[in-house]
Amino acid sequence: MPALNVEFSDRELEDLRQIAKERGTSMKALVREAAAADIARHRALQEGAEAFRRFFASHADEFAAAFPDDEASARGAGRAA
């Protein structure tokens, strides 16, 4: 399995030791869990953003009709003055 060396400050390392001890786990497992949780969070945010983009695109006309003032400024936002 590929590995990654990560450097921590003395304070961070001591905090990790303490947290791992409190949780009854190893520092390696603690750091891996944190990284895996962040990866899962990142993927979920990406999927949510993509779902929103698809929803917005499929309802663009409805949004434009419901918010005509926002639609006008959005069209002009990309234009150079």
C-alpha positions in Angstrom: 0.0 0.0 0.0 1.4 3.4 -0.9 2.4 5.6 2.1 2.8 9.3 2.8 5.2 10.9 5.2 3.5 13.8 7.0 5.4 16.3 9.2 3.7 17.8 12.3 4.9 20.4 14.7 5.8 19.2 18.2 2.5 20.6 19.5 0.5 18.9 16.8 2.2 15.6 17.4 1.6 15.8 21.1 -2.1 16.7 20.5 -2.4 13.7 18.1 -0.8 11.4 20.7 -3.3 12.6 23.3 -6.3 12.2 21.0 -5.2 8.8 19.9 -4.7 7.7 23.5 -8.1 9.1 24.5 -9.8 7.2 21.6 -7.8 4.0 22.2 -6.4 4.0 18.8 -3.0 4.4 17.1 -1.8 7.7 15.8 -1.6 6.2 12.3 -5.2 5.1 12.5 -6.3 8.5 13.8 -4.6 10.4 10.9 -5.8 7.9 8.3 -9.4 8.2 9.6 -9.2 12.0 9.5 -7.9 11.9 5.9 -10.5 9.4 4.8 -13.3 11.5 6.3 -12.0 14.6 4.6 -11.8 12.8 1.2 -15.4 11.5 1.7 -16.5 15.1 2.6 -14.8 16.5 -0.5 -16.4 13.9 -2.8 -19.8 14.6 -1.3 -19.4 18.3 -1.8 -18.4 17.8 -5.4 -21.4 15.5 -6.0 -23.7 18.0 -4.3 -22.4 20.9 -6.4 -22.8 18.8 -9.6 -26.4 17.9 -8.7 -27.1 21.6 -8.0 -25.6 22.6 -11.4 -27.7 19.9 -13.2 -30.9 21.0 -11.3 -30.2 24.7 -12.0 -29.5 24.1 -15.7 -32.6 22.0 -16.2 -34.7 24.7 -14.5 -32.9 27.8 -15.9 -36.0 29.2 -17.6 -38.0 28.9 -14.4 -35.3 30.7 -12.4 -35.0 33.4 -15.0 -38.7 34.0 -14.9 -38.8 33.9 -11.1 -35.8 36.2 -10.6 -35.7 38.6 -13.7 -33.6 41.2 -11.9 -30.9 38.6 -11.1 -31.0 37.2 -14.6 -30.3 40.7 -16.2 -27.3 41.3 -14.0 -26.0 37.8 -14.5 -26.0 38.3 -18.3 -24.1 41.6 -18.0 -21.6 40.2 -15.5 -19.5 38.6 -18.2 -19.3 41.7 -20.4 -16.4 44.1 -20.4 -17.2 47.7 -19.7 
